[in-house]
mmCIF file of C-alpha atoms in Angstrom:
data_model
loop_
_atom_site.group_PDB
_atom_site.id
_atom_site.type_symbol
_atom_site.label_atom_id
_atom_site.label_comp_id
_atom_site.label_asym_id
_atom_site.label_seq_id
_atom_site.Cartn_x
_atom_site.Cartn_y
_atom_site.Cartn_z
ATOM 1 C CA MET A 1362 110.818 124.278 158.102
ATOM 2 C CA ALA A 1363 111.660 122.259 161.250
ATOM 3 C CA SER A 1364 112.415 124.240 164.257
ATOM 4 C CA HIS A 1365 115.931 124.341 165.491
ATOM 5 C CA ARG A 1366 114.877 124.937 169.271
ATOM 6 C CA LYS A 1367 116.534 122.258 171.522
ATOM 7 C CA TRP A 1368 113.967 119.622 172.430
ATOM 8 C CA SER A 1369 113.281 118.817 176.227
ATOM 9 C CA PRO A 1370 111.876 115.389 176.814
ATOM 10 C CA THR A 1371 109.149 115.145 179.176
ATOM 11 C CA GLY A 1372 109.619 111.506 180.087
ATOM 12 C CA THR A 1373 112.076 110.071 182.631
ATOM 13 C CA ARG A 1374 115.464 108.682 181.945
ATOM 14 C CA ILE A 1375 116.847 105.306 183.238
ATOM 15 C CA ALA A 1376 120.714 105.162 182.800
ATOM 16 C CA GLY A 1377 120.636 107.710 180.025
ATOM 17 C CA ILE A 1378 118.012 105.907 178.151
ATOM 18 C CA ARG A 1379 114.512 107.518 177.368
ATOM 19 C CA THR A 1380 111.533 105.731 178.159
ATOM 20 C CA PRO A 1381 110.230 103.133 175.432
ATOM 21 C CA ALA A 1382 107.257 105.684 174.232
ATOM 22 C CA LEU A 1383 109.760 108.449 173.619
ATOM 23 C CA ALA A 1384 112.295 106.017 171.799
ATOM 24 C CA THR A 1385 109.496 105.025 169.447
ATOM 25 C CA ALA A 1386 108.631 108.600 168.830
ATOM 26 C CA ALA A 1387 112.158 109.592 167.940
ATOM 27 C CA LEU A 1388 112.656 106.454 165.690
ATOM 28 C CA THR A 1389 109.429 107.512 163.857
ATOM 29 C CA SER A 1390 110.736 110.943 163.461
ATOM 30 C CA VAL A 1391 114.107 109.640 162.205
ATOM 31 C CA ALA A 1392 112.293 107.367 159.665
ATOM 32 C CA LEU A 1393 110.081 110.218 158.399
ATOM 33 C CA LEU A 1394 113.078 112.369 158.095
ATOM 34 C CA SER A 1395 114.886 109.618 156.298
ATOM 35 C CA GLN A 1396 111.902 109.325 153.689
ATOM 36 C CA THR A 1397 111.847 112.956 153.211
ATOM 37 C CA ALA A 1398 115.733 113.028 152.365
ATOM 38 C CA ASN A 1399 115.175 110.262 149.795
ATOM 39 C CA ALA A 1400 112.273 111.970 148.020
ATOM 40 C CA ALA A 1401 114.696 113.283 145.460
ATOM 41 C CA PRO A 1402 113.765 112.614 141.852
ATOM 42 C CA SER A 1403 113.870 108.699 140.979
ATOM 43 C CA ALA A 1404 112.892 106.331 138.389
ATOM 44 C CA ASP A 1405 109.511 106.682 139.556
ATOM 45 C CA SER A 1406 109.216 110.264 138.394
ATOM 46 C CA LYS A 1407 110.026 109.402 134.878
ATOM 47 C CA PRO A 1408 107.080 109.629 132.422
ATOM 48 C CA SER A 1409 105.852 106.478 131.333
ATOM 49 C CA ILE A 1410 105.893 105.256 127.776
ATOM 50 C CA GLU A 1411 102.066 106.098 127.498
ATOM 51 C CA GLU A 1412 102.832 109.765 128.774
ATOM 52 C CA VAL A 1413 105.799 110.188 126.472
ATOM 53 C CA GLU A 1414 103.602 108.844 123.346
ATOM 54 C CA LYS A 1415 100.867 111.209 124.251
ATOM 55 C CA LYS A 1416 103.385 114.190 124.730
ATOM 56 C CA VAL A 1417 104.906 113.259 121.430
ATOM 57 C CA ASP A 1418 101.643 113.092 119.646
ATOM 58 C CA ASP A 1419 100.548 116.370 121.160
ATOM 59 C CA LEU A 1420 103.799 118.064 119.940
ATOM 60 C CA TYR A 1421 103.509 116.816 116.471
ATOM 61 C CA HIS A 1422 100.050 118.002 116.471
ATOM 62 C CA GLN A 1423 100.766 121.498 117.781
ATOM 63 C CA ALA A 1424 103.762 121.635 115.016
ATOM 64 C CA GLU A 1425 101.255 120.580 112.435
ATOM 65 C CA THR A 1426 98.984 123.434 113.597
ATOM 66 C CA ALA A 1427 101.663 125.797 113.505
ATOM 67 C CA THR A 1428 102.576 124.508 110.036
ATOM 68 C CA GLU A 1429 99.229 125.558 108.624
ATOM 69 C CA LYS A 1430 99.500 129.005 110.203
ATOM 70 C CA TYR A 1431 102.998 129.186 108.596
ATOM 71 C CA ASN A 1432 101.465 128.205 105.181
ATOM 72 C CA ALA A 1433 98.636 130.734 105.564
ATOM 73 C CA THR A 1434 101.298 133.526 106.334
ATOM 74 C CA ARG A 1435 103.580 132.734 103.801
ATOM 75 C CA GLU A 1436 100.876 132.790 101.175
ATOM 76 C CA LYS A 1437 99.862 136.150 102.428
ATOM 77 C CA THR A 1438 103.258 137.389 102.384
ATOM 78 C CA ALA A 1439 103.550 136.251 98.801
ATOM 79 C CA GLN A 1440 100.529 138.096 97.800
ATOM 80 C CA GLN A 1441 101.362 141.273 99.671
ATOM 81 C CA ARG A 1442 104.954 140.983 97.854
ATOM 82 C CA LYS A 1443 103.425 140.905 94.511
ATOM 83 C CA ARG A 1444 100.997 143.845 95.414
ATOM 84 C CA VAL A 1445 104.203 145.861 96.556
ATOM 85 C CA ASP A 1446 106.167 145.174 93.506
ATOM 86 C CA SER A 1447 103.096 146.107 91.266
ATOM 87 C CA LEU A 1448 102.769 149.540 93.242
ATOM 88 C CA LEU A 1449 106.405 150.157 93.103
ATOM 89 C CA ASP A 1450 106.505 149.572 89.376
ATOM 90 C CA ASP A 1451 103.253 151.726 88.988
ATOM 91 C CA VAL A 1452 104.977 154.650 90.956
ATOM 92 C CA ALA A 1453 108.174 154.362 89.051
ATOM 93 C CA GLN A 1454 106.245 154.634 85.716
ATOM 94 C CA ARG A 1455 104.041 157.640 86.950
ATOM 95 C CA THR A 1456 106.957 159.222 88.313
ATOM 96 C CA GLU A 1457 108.623 159.104 84.994
ATOM 97 C CA LYS A 1458 105.533 160.508 83.218
ATOM 98 C CA LEU A 1459 105.552 163.402 85.599
ATOM 99 C CA ASN A 1460 109.047 164.222 84.893
ATOM 100 C CA THR A 1461 108.179 164.296 81.154
ATOM 101 C CA ALA A 1462 105.278 166.268 81.859
ATOM 102 C CA ARG A 1463 107.516 168.808 83.945
ATOM 103 C CA GLU A 1464 109.801 169.234 81.109
ATOM 104 C CA GLU A 1465 106.918 169.917 78.841
ATOM 105 C CA LEU A 1466 105.313 172.521 81.136
ATOM 106 C CA GLY A 1467 108.671 173.985 81.466
ATOM 107 C CA SER A 1468 108.919 174.418 77.727
ATOM 108 C CA PHE A 1469 105.231 175.898 77.447
ATOM 109 C CA ALA A 1470 106.551 178.551 80.122
ATOM 110 C CA ALA A 1471 109.732 179.221 77.767
ATOM 111 C CA ALA A 1472 107.507 179.691 74.815
ATOM 112 C CA GLN A 1473 105.226 182.126 76.644
ATOM 113 C CA TYR A 1474 108.414 184.168 77.691
ATOM 114 C CA ARG A 1475 109.555 184.563 73.951
ATOM 115 C CA THR A 1476 106.197 185.859 73.268
ATOM 116 C CA GLY A 1477 106.565 188.648 75.495
ATOM 117 C CA ALA A 1478 105.739 187.410 79.049
ATOM 118 C CA ALA A 1479 107.820 187.639 81.892
ATOM 119 C CA ALA A 1480 110.908 185.335 82.301
ATOM 120 C CA PRO A 1481 109.679 182.142 83.757
ATOM 121 C CA ASP A 1482 111.092 180.913 87.068
ATOM 122 C CA THR A 1483 111.998 177.352 86.070
ATOM 123 C CA ALA A 1484 113.039 176.144 89.455
ATOM 124 C CA SER A 1485 109.603 177.612 90.982
ATOM 125 C CA LEU A 1486 107.805 175.512 88.138
ATOM 126 C CA LEU A 1487 109.762 172.366 89.042
ATOM 127 C CA LEU A 1488 109.057 172.722 92.697
ATOM 128 C CA ALA A 1489 105.411 173.860 92.598
ATOM 129 C CA ASP A 1490 102.985 171.578 94.032
ATOM 130 C CA ASN A 1491 100.368 172.638 91.774
ATOM 131 C CA PRO A 1492 101.482 173.760 88.339
ATOM 132 C CA GLN A 1493 98.420 175.372 87.320
ATOM 133 C CA ASP A 1494 98.754 177.845 90.325
ATOM 134 C CA TYR A 1495 102.204 178.730 89.160
ATOM 135 C CA PHE A 1496 100.908 179.409 85.687
ATOM 136 C CA ASP A 1497 98.155 181.388 87.193
ATOM 137 C CA GLN A 1498 100.331 183.401 89.586
ATOM 138 C CA THR A 1499 102.881 184.146 86.618
ATOM 139 C CA GLN A 1500 100.002 185.295 84.561
ATOM 140 C CA LEU A 1501 100.681 182.517 81.895
ATOM 141 C CA MET A 1502 97.596 180.634 82.103
ATOM 142 C CA ASN A 1503 95.819 182.742 80.109
ATOM 143 C CA ARG A 1504 98.160 182.584 77.369
ATOM 144 C CA LEU A 1505 98.437 178.952 77.016
ATOM 145 C CA THR A 1506 96.726 177.152 74.110
ATOM 146 C CA THR A 1507 93.992 174.718 74.705
ATOM 147 C CA ARG A 1508 96.230 171.787 74.130
ATOM 148 C CA GLN A 1509 98.842 173.340 76.685
ATOM 149 C CA LYS A 1510 96.086 173.801 79.442
ATOM 150 C CA ALA A 1511 94.814 170.286 78.817
ATOM 151 C CA ALA A 1512 98.617 169.127 79.385
ATOM 152 C CA VAL A 1513 98.609 171.139 82.803
ATOM 153 C CA ASP A 1514 95.363 169.497 84.037
ATOM 154 C CA ASP A 1515 96.513 165.978 82.849
ATOM 155 C CA TYR A 1516 99.811 166.741 84.956
ATOM 156 C CA VAL A 1517 97.691 167.873 87.977
ATOM 157 C CA THR A 1518 95.797 164.619 87.808
ATOM 158 C CA GLU A 1519 98.592 162.496 87.313
ATOM 159 C CA GLN A 1520 100.443 164.165 90.417
ATOM 160 C CA ALA A 1521 97.769 163.445 92.569
ATOM 161 C CA ALA A 1522 97.290 159.800 91.464
ATOM 162 C CA THR A 1523 101.098 159.285 91.930
ATOM 163 C CA THR A 1524 101.014 160.778 95.374
ATOM 164 C CA LYS A 1525 98.133 158.262 96.275
ATOM 165 C CA LYS A 1526 100.085 155.269 94.798
ATOM 166 C CA ARG A 1527 103.133 156.138 96.691
ATOM 167 C CA ALA A 1528 100.948 156.120 99.848
ATOM 168 C CA GLU A 1529 99.570 152.950 98.866
ATOM 169 C CA ALA A 1530 102.929 151.421 98.413
ATOM 170 C CA SER A 1531 104.271 152.759 101.614
ATOM 171 C CA GLU A 1532 101.495 151.023 103.502
ATOM 172 C CA SER A 1533 101.734 147.730 101.617
ATOM 173 C CA LEU A 1534 105.478 147.746 102.442
ATOM 174 C CA GLN A 1535 104.635 148.132 106.237
ATOM 175 C CA THR A 1536 102.104 145.291 105.804
ATOM 176 C CA LEU A 1537 104.647 143.142 104.187
ATOM 177 C CA THR A 1538 107.234 143.784 106.821
ATOM 178 C CA THR A 1539 104.590 142.643 109.414
ATOM 179 C CA ALA A 1540 103.696 139.714 107.673
ATOM 180 C CA GLN A 1541 107.349 138.776 107.165
ATOM 181 C CA SER A 1542 107.786 139.072 110.974
ATOM 182 C CA ALA A 1543 104.693 136.655 111.680
ATOM 183 C CA LEU A 1544 106.313 134.262 109.044
ATOM 184 C CA LYS A 1545 109.467 134.187 111.005
ATOM 185 C CA THR A 1546 107.635 133.817 114.240
ATOM 186 C CA SER A 1547 105.545 130.766 112.843
ATOM 187 C CA LYS A 1548 108.646 128.972 111.363
ATOM 188 C CA ALA A 1549 110.189 129.217 114.855
ATOM 189 C CA ASP A 1550 107.070 127.794 116.564
ATOM 190 C CA VAL A 1551 107.298 124.663 114.261
ATOM 191 C CA GLN A 1552 110.950 124.056 114.717
ATOM 192 C CA ARG A 1553 110.567 124.484 118.386
ATOM 193 C CA LYS A 1554 107.623 121.992 118.761
ATOM 194 C CA LEU A 1555 109.625 119.414 116.506
ATOM 195 C CA ALA A 1556 112.868 119.820 118.695
ATOM 196 C CA GLU A 1557 110.912 119.090 121.802
ATOM 197 C CA ALA A 1558 109.476 115.813 120.291
ATOM 198 C CA ARG A 1559 112.733 114.646 118.814
ATOM 199 C CA SER A 1560 114.431 115.386 122.265
ATOM 200 C CA LEU A 1561 111.710 113.412 124.004
ATOM 201 C CA LEU A 1562 112.148 110.452 121.685
ATOM 202 C CA SER A 1563 115.948 110.472 121.788
ATOM 203 C CA LYS A 1564 115.950 109.842 125.530
ATOM 204 C CA LEU A 1565 114.130 106.603 125.237
ATOM 205 C CA THR A 1566 115.988 103.339 125.731
ATOM 206 C CA SER A 1567 116.000 100.440 123.352
ATOM 207 C CA GLU A 1568 113.386 98.688 125.530
ATOM 208 C CA GLU A 1569 111.226 101.734 125.676
ATOM 209 C CA LYS A 1570 111.526 102.374 122.085
ATOM 210 C CA ALA A 1571 110.165 98.534 121.567
ATOM 211 C CA ARG A 1572 107.161 99.297 124.039
ATOM 212 C CA LEU A 1573 106.365 102.627 121.921
ATOM 213 C CA ALA A 1574 106.313 100.598 118.890
ATOM 214 C CA ALA A 1575 103.933 97.989 120.299
ATOM 215 C CA ILE A 1576 101.720 100.538 121.452
ATOM 216 C CA GLU A 1577 101.648 102.136 118.169
ATOM 217 C CA LYS A 1578 100.852 98.668 116.708
ATOM 218 C CA LYS A 1579 97.894 98.208 118.793
ATOM 219 C CA LYS A 1580 96.707 101.512 117.735
ATOM 220 C CA ARG A 1581 97.029 100.782 114.013
ATOM 221 C CA GLU A 1582 95.259 97.448 114.435
ATOM 222 C CA ALA A 1583 92.344 99.051 116.346
ATOM 223 C CA ALA A 1584 92.250 101.613 113.483
ATOM 224 C CA ASP A 1585 92.336 99.084 110.568
ATOM 225 C CA ARG A 1586 89.307 97.222 112.355
ATOM 226 C CA LYS A 1587 87.423 100.452 112.662
ATOM 227 C CA ALA A 1588 88.052 101.118 108.782
ATOM 228 C CA ALA A 1589 86.802 97.586 108.036
ATOM 229 C CA GLU A 1590 83.651 98.152 109.946
ATOM 230 C CA LEU A 1591 82.932 101.407 107.840
ATOM 231 C CA ALA A 1592 83.814 99.391 104.617
ATOM 232 C CA GLN A 1593 81.139 96.746 105.714
ATOM 233 C CA GLN A 1594 78.527 99.397 106.523
ATOM 234 C CA GLN A 1595 79.102 101.128 103.360
ATOM 235 C CA ALA A 1596 78.745 97.963 101.324
ATOM 236 C CA ALA A 1597 75.552 96.961 103.156
ATOM 237 C CA ALA A 1598 74.167 100.526 102.555
ATOM 238 C CA GLU A 1599 75.042 100.454 98.658
ATOM 239 C CA LYS A 1600 73.591 96.789 98.468
ATOM 240 C CA LYS A 1601 70.478 98.297 100.105
ATOM 241 C CA ALA A 1602 70.289 101.067 97.624
ATOM 242 C CA GLN A 1603 70.894 98.901 94.458
ATOM 243 C CA GLU A 1604 67.966 96.848 95.599
ATOM 244 C CA ALA A 1605 65.849 99.734 95.965
ATOM 245 C CA ALA A 1606 66.666 100.924 92.697
ATOM 246 C CA ALA A 1607 65.918 97.597 91.035
ATOM 247 C CA GLN A 1608 62.665 97.371 92.726
ATOM 248 C CA GLN A 1609 61.795 101.018 91.483
ATOM 249 C CA GLN A 1610 62.637 99.922 87.707
ATOM 250 C CA THR A 1611 60.202 96.955 87.951
ATOM 251 C CA GLY A 1612 57.632 99.556 88.797
ATOM 252 C CA SER A 1613 55.264 101.078 86.240
ATOM 253 C CA GLY A 1614 53.591 104.592 85.422
ATOM 254 C CA THR A 1615 54.851 107.926 85.876
ATOM 255 C CA SER A 1616 56.474 107.385 89.186
ATOM 256 C CA GLY A 1617 58.907 104.951 87.627
ATOM 257 C CA THR A 1618 59.887 107.346 84.776
ATOM 258 C CA THR A 1619 60.445 110.213 86.936
ATOM 259 C CA GLY A 1620 62.670 107.955 89.317
ATOM 260 C CA SER A 1621 64.540 106.889 86.395
ATOM 261 C CA THR A 1622 65.142 110.551 85.437
ATOM 262 C CA GLY A 1623 66.454 111.283 88.662
ATOM 263 C CA THR A 1624 68.587 108.516 88.812
ATOM 264 C CA SER A 1625 70.126 109.349 85.554
ATOM 265 C CA GLY A 1626 70.890 112.956 86.531
ATOM 266 C CA SER A 1627 72.443 111.823 89.908
ATOM 267 C CA SER A 1628 74.374 108.872 88.075
ATOM 268 C CA ALA A 1629 75.798 111.523 85.599
ATOM 269 C CA THR A 1630 76.994 113.777 88.766
ATOM 270 C CA ASP A 1631 78.525 110.610 90.460
ATOM 271 C CA SER A 1632 80.435 109.556 87.301
ATOM 272 C CA SER A 1633 81.909 113.190 86.796
ATOM 273 C CA TYR A 1634 83.006 113.408 90.281
ATOM 274 C CA THR A 1635 84.310 109.686 90.114
ATOM 275 C CA ALA A 1636 86.356 110.570 86.916
ATOM 276 C CA LYS A 1637 88.103 113.491 88.860
ATOM 277 C CA ALA A 1638 88.493 111.537 92.097
ATOM 278 C CA ASP A 1639 90.279 108.714 90.084
ATOM 279 C CA LYS A 1640 92.940 111.232 88.815
ATOM 280 C CA ALA A 1641 93.327 112.726 92.026
ATOM 281 C CA LEU A 1642 94.047 109.360 93.593
ATOM 282 C CA ALA A 1643 96.098 108.119 91.063
ATOM 283 C CA PHE A 1644 98.606 111.139 91.531
ATOM 284 C CA ALA A 1645 98.487 110.737 95.410
ATOM 285 C CA ARG A 1646 99.506 106.970 94.944
ATOM 286 C CA THR A 1647 102.503 108.001 93.079
ATOM 287 C CA GLN A 1648 103.649 110.213 95.943
ATOM 288 C CA ILE A 1649 103.558 107.275 98.558
ATOM 289 C CA GLY A 1650 106.775 107.050 100.046
ATOM 290 C CA LYS A 1651 108.039 110.809 99.741
ATOM 291 C CA PRO A 1652 109.051 112.474 103.083
ATOM 292 C CA TYR A 1653 106.656 114.667 104.869
ATOM 293 C CA VAL A 1654 108.295 118.134 105.148
ATOM 294 C CA TRP A 1655 106.335 121.053 106.719
ATOM 295 C CA GLY A 1656 105.571 123.952 104.311
ATOM 296 C CA ALA A 1657 106.315 121.649 101.382
ATOM 297 C CA THR A 1658 104.053 121.268 98.331
ATOM 298 C CA GLY A 1659 106.036 118.744 96.175
ATOM 299 C CA PRO A 1660 107.183 117.416 93.883
ATOM 300 C CA GLY A 1661 109.923 115.822 96.297
ATOM 301 C CA SER A 1662 108.114 116.095 99.727
ATOM 302 C CA TYR A 1663 104.811 117.429 101.147
ATOM 303 C CA ASP A 1664 102.971 118.364 104.198
ATOM 304 C CA CYS A 1665 99.361 117.228 104.537
ATOM 305 C CA SER A 1666 97.508 120.322 102.821
ATOM 306 C CA GLY A 1667 100.307 120.287 100.256
ATOM 307 C CA LEU A 1668 99.781 116.730 99.206
ATOM 308 C CA THR A 1669 95.798 117.259 98.668
ATOM 309 C CA GLN A 1670 96.168 120.401 97.100
ATOM 310 C CA ALA A 1671 98.660 118.785 94.450
ATOM 311 C CA ALA A 1672 96.393 115.762 94.118
ATOM 312 C CA TRP A 1673 93.337 117.514 93.210
ATOM 313 C CA LYS A 1674 95.228 120.040 90.949
ATOM 314 C CA ALA A 1675 96.337 116.869 88.838
ATOM 315 C CA ALA A 1676 92.715 116.497 88.413
ATOM 316 C CA GLY A 1677 92.193 119.947 87.261
ATOM 317 C CA VAL A 1678 90.633 121.220 90.576
ATOM 318 C CA THR A 1679 92.242 124.136 92.195
ATOM 319 C CA LEU A 1680 92.261 123.850 96.178
ATOM 320 C CA PRO A 1681 93.333 126.534 98.378
ATOM 321 C CA ARG A 1682 96.793 126.056 100.211
ATOM 322 C CA THR A 1683 95.812 125.557 103.881
ATOM 323 C CA THR A 1684 93.462 123.020 105.645
ATOM 324 C CA TYR A 1685 91.603 126.134 107.121
ATOM 325 C CA ASP A 1686 90.694 126.974 103.467
ATOM 326 C CA GLN A 1687 90.352 123.641 102.100
ATOM 327 C CA VAL A 1688 87.656 122.556 104.298
ATOM 328 C CA LYS A 1689 85.528 125.441 102.795
ATOM 329 C CA ALA A 1690 86.442 124.467 99.284
ATOM 330 C CA GLY A 1691 83.484 122.069 98.530
ATOM 331 C CA THR A 1692 80.355 120.208 99.955
ATOM 332 C CA THR A 1693 80.381 118.773 103.341
ATOM 333 C CA VAL A 1694 79.020 115.320 103.443
ATOM 334 C CA SER A 1695 78.588 112.681 106.281
ATOM 335 C CA LEU A 1696 81.225 110.122 107.284
ATOM 336 C CA ALA A 1697 78.674 107.464 106.233
ATOM 337 C CA ASP A 1698 78.444 108.936 102.624
ATOM 338 C CA ILE A 1699 82.247 109.293 102.112
ATOM 339 C CA LYS A 1700 83.489 108.514 99.028
ATOM 340 C CA PRO A 1701 87.122 107.995 97.152
ATOM 341 C CA GLY A 1702 88.533 111.393 96.483
ATOM 342 C CA ASP A 1703 86.865 113.172 99.529
ATOM 343 C CA LEU A 1704 89.046 115.259 101.744
ATOM 344 C CA VAL A 1705 88.988 114.141 105.506
ATOM 345 C CA PHE A 1706 89.929 116.754 108.032
ATOM 346 C CA PHE A 1707 91.037 116.159 111.622
ATOM 347 C CA TYR A 1708 91.057 117.779 115.082
ATOM 348 C CA ASP A 1709 88.937 120.708 116.148
ATOM 349 C CA ASP A 1710 91.447 123.250 114.904
ATOM 350 C CA ILE A 1711 91.467 121.532 111.293
ATOM 351 C CA SER A 1712 95.079 121.240 111.195
ATOM 352 C CA HIS A 1713 95.255 117.893 109.351
ATOM 353 C CA VAL A 1714 93.961 116.313 106.231
ATOM 354 C CA GLY A 1715 94.043 113.197 104.078
ATOM 355 C CA LEU A 1716 92.496 111.824 100.755
ATOM 356 C CA TYR A 1717 90.117 109.275 101.193
ATOM 357 C CA ILE A 1718 90.743 106.134 98.874
ATOM 358 C CA GLY A 1719 87.848 103.958 100.149
ATOM 359 C CA ASN A 1720 87.466 101.122 102.667
ATOM 360 C CA GLY A 1721 88.132 103.420 105.525
ATOM 361 C CA MET A 1722 91.489 104.193 104.366
ATOM 362 C CA MET A 1723 93.339 107.428 103.024
ATOM 363 C CA ILE A 1724 96.505 108.581 101.641
ATOM 364 C CA HIS A 1725 98.138 111.399 103.597
ATOM 365 C CA ALA A 1726 101.250 112.977 104.727
ATOM 366 C CA PRO A 1727 101.164 112.089 108.581
ATOM 367 C CA LYS A 1728 103.940 114.119 110.362
ATOM 368 C CA PRO A 1729 107.528 114.920 110.365
ATOM 369 C CA GLY A 1730 109.917 112.008 110.274
ATOM 370 C CA ALA A 1731 107.150 109.962 108.561
ATOM 371 C CA TYR A 1732 106.397 109.323 104.688
ATOM 372 C CA VAL A 1733 103.377 109.716 102.644
ATOM 373 C CA ARG A 1734 101.524 106.626 103.086
ATOM 374 C CA GLU A 1735 98.010 104.684 103.117
ATOM 375 C CA GLU A 1736 96.391 104.629 106.639
ATOM 376 C CA SER A 1737 92.966 104.109 108.318
ATOM 377 C CA ILE A 1738 91.010 107.324 108.810
ATOM 378 C CA PHE A 1739 90.660 106.292 112.327
ATOM 379 C CA TYR A 1740 94.484 106.414 112.985
ATOM 380 C CA GLY A 1741 93.967 108.633 115.942
ATOM 381 C CA GLY A 1742 90.202 107.448 116.742
ATOM 382 C CA GLU A 1743 87.171 108.569 115.541
ATOM 383 C CA SER A 1744 86.901 111.491 117.836
ATOM 384 C CA ILE A 1745 89.451 113.433 116.089
ATOM 385 C CA ILE A 1746 87.622 113.425 112.514
ATOM 386 C CA HIS A 1747 86.526 116.873 112.243
ATOM 387 C CA SER A 1748 84.555 116.676 108.783
ATOM 388 C CA VAL A 1749 84.390 115.139 105.423
ATOM 389 C CA VAL A 1750 84.398 117.682 102.326
ATOM 390 C CA ARG A 1751 83.800 116.625 98.643
ATOM 391 C CA PRO A 1752 85.916 119.213 96.810
ATOM 392 C CA ALA A 1753 84.393 118.899 93.137
#
């Protein structure tokens, strides 16, 4: 902070005017103060279109990551809810059996009373932790028949099992409550990221939106060129393989026969996978144009893993719900060996997935506000491709 102490010039004065050196210094100070005063936020502090684009992409990525966490939590919550319902049903059935058994034990005590034993304390029986102890204490156990004693043993066993089930149900209810809280948190996280992205985009002028669209177009063109390069590389590799196979077939002796058998087995495997992949791709193509909705699994809308799960389900193959689990559901292959039907995963956190259709292209549910579409697997650059998995 500037000092408020009065300034005393050391130079000389001529008719009330400071010497030129001091005047120059004063003017410089005024200029600096003026610059400081004018250093308030201006148009220069506004983020560039490139920065806005990066920020929006990052937010959509974060939202998709949060979506996959939401999907995993929702699946866990659904499973836990089923377990709780099952345990509560079991407890209810066991409790009903216990009540019936208590009535039966009460009738045993009453029967023994009629034969000359001491009058039964029905209230004590119904409240006893262990009916067998009750019968022992009232000296009725020795008077029970074998069937009656077996009923007492069964009751004690059932009572212990019911107590255990009640404890399990209580624990599961607590787990369910925790999962529901986590689900609420995940949902709020997704909504917060999407709201921030929408807010950034809404502040753009028409000119800025046009510039942003131009940047996106350039990125798509670069991605398409990269996809074409991959297609050419795969075509060249396939041609080379066919030539090698043809040369092998012209050979003679055991080597040729063995090679033929190996090729036949490989062809059978490829044919089986291709048939399933074709069904998955046919389904995915019919979903093009449907909106991306986070957490959706169809049929009207999808998120990325919801689409791939539904597509392979149409081919008779069950995939897990989330990208984190889908990446483990198959065989990992290299990008050079990618085939139609393979799953392509993106980002280090494996938060996005698409269904490869060939020629460097895929069908995927891109992000909020977009629709299921065909797009280059290099839409975000080759560096974001995490892995390729063959699910069947």
